[in-house]
Amino acid sequence: MPDLYSEDIECENRSQAPGIAARRSSMLDRARDAILQEAKTLTTVAAHLDEQICLLADYIISSSALVVVSGVGKSGLVGEKISATLVSTGTRSIALDPLDALHGSLGRVCSGDVFLALSKSGQTDELIQMVRAFKTQAIRIALITANGSSSLAEMAHHVLDLGPIEEVGILRLAPTASTTAMMAIGDALAVILEERRGFTRDDFARVHPGGNLGRVLARRTLSY
């Protein structure tokens, strides 16, 4: 039988070789730098944010609208998270896949609802098609984008403009800082809506009955 303990020792010794240690140190520096770059992006986005987010929140609160969140690719995945956060903090919401929407699921969206589109470029073809279709109904169009002068921005009632964003990494192509910024804006919207609604700990417990969080909230609720 192989001596697994000896193999572990040998592997550990190899990992401590000068070349490997230096390479790992460089990788760690790059990982930390990527996080710091995204943190810097969030600081810039926070400073760039204007009252459009307040106007959007006012509309959602005043109309009890369903917030329909949609994006393509990585933005679509962020949209699912934003929608889930809205729902868990008291705002009715669904995430809508653009492909499904353009093949029949546009019927999920009704007059008075809010369509929240996520597009860094503001030029996403599928979202443009959806917004054009919504123009025949009284649907509020909101957009999270890094391009405030884009085609989608021109059609939107509310533009949450992130400002210019540079992605992290050597190629600076994969959605990284931009999707982090979109998610942060979604969290910010959910937070101000939660506060405006007076969403309480009991309300939170009602929609989070499962898991450890549900058990902790239930115990605290019962102790009051």
XYZ file of C-alpha atoms in Angstrom:
224
model
C 0.000 0.000 0.000
C 1.244 3.540 -0.717
C 2.371 5.584 2.254
C -0.148 8.426 2.060
C 1.456 10.253 4.968
C 4.830 10.289 3.202
C 3.187 11.487 0.001
C 1.532 14.353 1.900
C 4.908 15.366 3.385
C 6.543 15.247 -0.048
C 3.721 17.308 -1.577
C 3.995 19.877 1.189
C 7.753 20.121 0.728
C 7.305 20.686 -3.017
C 4.724 23.412 -2.362
C 7.279 25.225 -0.225
C 9.875 25.338 -2.992
C 10.994 28.967 -3.672
C 9.511 29.091 -7.187
C 6.134 27.790 -6.130
C 5.994 30.015 -3.071
C 6.779 33.091 -5.184
C 4.147 32.141 -7.747
C 1.521 31.667 -5.056
C 2.443 34.988 -3.476
C 1.976 36.675 -6.847
C -1.385 34.960 -7.340
C -2.518 36.071 -3.896
C -1.505 39.651 -4.669
C -3.504 39.543 -7.915
C -6.551 38.095 -6.123
C -6.418 40.831 -3.497
C -5.927 43.466 -6.191
C -9.023 42.236 -8.043
C -11.120 42.589 -4.893
C -9.708 46.041 -4.166
C -10.449 47.143 -7.741
C -14.063 46.048 -7.357
C -14.267 47.845 -4.002
C -12.966 51.005 -5.686
C -15.622 50.620 -8.373
C -18.344 50.428 -5.724
C -17.053 53.612 -4.087
C -17.219 55.407 -7.441
C -20.695 54.048 -8.205
C -21.975 55.156 -4.793
C -20.760 58.707 -5.457
C -22.290 58.645 -8.962
C -25.726 57.509 -7.756
C -28.451 60.154 -8.011
C -32.114 60.633 -7.075
C -33.327 58.352 -9.875
C -33.152 55.444 -7.445
C -35.405 57.409 -5.058
C -37.915 58.205 -7.816
C -38.003 54.539 -8.812
C -38.540 53.494 -5.199
C -41.340 56.069 -4.853
C -43.104 54.631 -7.894
C -42.778 51.038 -6.678
C -44.125 51.935 -3.239
C -46.996 54.057 -4.536
C -48.189 51.548 -7.123
C -47.558 48.186 -5.413
C -46.047 47.217 -8.743
C -44.561 43.846 -9.558
C -40.874 44.427 -10.283
C -39.826 42.319 -13.267
C -36.030 42.028 -13.453
C -34.289 40.935 -16.629
C -30.844 40.750 -18.186
C -28.807 38.635 -20.588
C -25.895 36.401 -19.592
C -24.128 37.369 -16.356
C -26.452 40.353 -15.971
C -29.376 37.945 -16.059
C -27.878 35.938 -13.206
C -27.421 39.140 -11.205
C -31.033 39.995 -12.001
C -32.187 36.743 -10.436
C -30.351 37.652 -7.246
C -31.781 41.182 -7.214
C -35.299 39.832 -7.679
C -34.794 37.308 -4.869
C -33.540 40.048 -2.536
C -36.518 42.259 -3.350
C -38.944 39.445 -2.612
C -37.276 38.579 0.686
C -37.525 42.188 1.858
C -41.160 42.826 1.046
C -41.277 43.834 -2.638
C -43.137 41.668 -5.144
C -40.768 40.626 -7.920
C -39.959 38.022 -10.535
C -36.914 37.412 -12.729
C -37.764 37.063 -16.420
C -35.495 35.404 -18.961
C -35.414 37.537 -22.149
C -35.550 34.531 -24.468
C -38.626 33.164 -22.718
C -40.138 36.636 -22.692
C -39.783 37.074 -26.440
C -41.465 33.710 -26.992
C -44.617 34.189 -24.954
C -43.654 35.061 -21.403
C -44.107 38.804 -21.956
C -47.618 38.020 -20.770
C -46.238 37.818 -17.217
C -45.851 41.605 -17.245
C -48.960 43.775 -16.836
C -49.810 47.470 -16.957
C -48.530 49.251 -13.878
C -45.616 46.863 -13.371
C -41.963 47.910 -13.342
C -39.550 46.389 -15.820
C -36.003 46.622 -14.436
C -33.453 45.903 -17.165
C -29.786 45.190 -16.505
C -27.362 46.006 -19.306
C -23.839 47.381 -18.971
C -23.828 48.639 -22.561
C -27.471 49.658 -22.641
C -27.578 48.177 -26.127
C -28.692 44.594 -25.416
C -30.870 43.591 -28.383
C -33.197 41.266 -26.480
C -33.943 43.893 -23.839
C -34.554 46.540 -26.503
C -37.093 44.232 -28.153
C -38.817 43.672 -24.817
C -39.010 47.395 -24.011
C -40.421 48.156 -27.454
C -43.129 45.552 -26.847
C -43.909 47.111 -23.450
C -44.491 50.526 -25.034
C -48.028 49.433 -25.897
C -48.779 49.122 -22.154
C -48.439 51.383 -19.124
C -45.279 49.666 -17.890
C -42.595 51.616 -16.044
C -39.153 51.049 -17.560
C -36.080 51.210 -15.326
C -32.496 50.480 -16.302
C -29.236 49.735 -14.520
C -26.430 50.509 -16.960
C -22.941 51.914 -17.383
C -24.055 53.850 -20.473
C -26.495 56.619 -19.668
C -26.748 57.701 -23.303
C -27.580 54.260 -24.707
C -30.644 53.126 -26.644
C -32.196 51.531 -23.559
C -31.491 54.642 -21.481
C -33.346 56.769 -24.012
C -36.426 54.538 -23.655
C -36.349 54.240 -19.850
C -38.291 56.269 -17.293
C -35.585 55.733 -14.686
C -31.877 55.268 -15.441
C -29.645 54.100 -12.599
C -26.367 55.071 -14.237
C -23.285 53.312 -12.885
C -20.924 55.548 -14.821
C -17.902 54.200 -16.747
C -16.710 50.876 -15.361
C -13.512 48.977 -16.120
C -13.651 45.234 -15.582
C -10.896 43.516 -13.604
C -8.446 40.929 -14.925
C -5.767 40.955 -17.626
C -8.250 41.053 -20.513
C -10.757 43.328 -18.726
C -13.529 41.699 -20.719
C -15.417 39.284 -18.448
C -18.233 40.903 -16.441
C -16.693 41.383 -12.997
C -16.747 44.911 -11.585
C -19.852 45.769 -13.625
C -21.925 42.867 -12.305
C -20.736 43.563 -8.763
C -21.904 47.153 -9.191
C -25.276 46.052 -10.584
C -25.816 43.757 -7.620
C -24.912 46.539 -5.199
C -27.455 48.866 -6.833
C -30.078 46.135 -6.545
C -29.262 45.706 -2.856
C -29.484 49.468 -2.334
C -32.925 49.578 -3.982
C -34.142 46.659 -1.861
C -32.882 48.323 1.326
C -34.600 51.667 0.752
C -37.828 49.892 -0.249
C -37.616 47.714 2.865
C -37.242 50.793 5.060
C -39.996 52.721 3.289
C -42.397 49.816 3.788
C -41.570 49.522 7.469
C -40.655 45.881 6.886
C -40.159 44.318 10.312
C -38.268 41.400 11.806
C -41.588 39.533 12.041
C -42.204 40.154 8.329
C -38.731 38.839 7.563
C -39.363 35.724 9.686
C -42.635 35.081 7.852
C -40.880 34.763 4.486
C -37.808 32.949 5.901
C -39.268 29.993 7.811
C -36.602 27.504 6.764
C -32.953 26.895 7.585
C -30.892 28.183 10.464
C -31.954 31.785 9.837
C -35.616 30.781 10.077
C -35.027 28.941 13.349
C -33.161 31.879 14.872
C -35.838 34.366 13.827
C -38.621 32.109 15.074
C -37.000 31.820 18.514
C -36.534 35.585 18.745
C -40.106 36.225 17.619
C -41.508 33.817 20.209
C -39.434 35.421 22.956
C -40.953 38.875 22.366
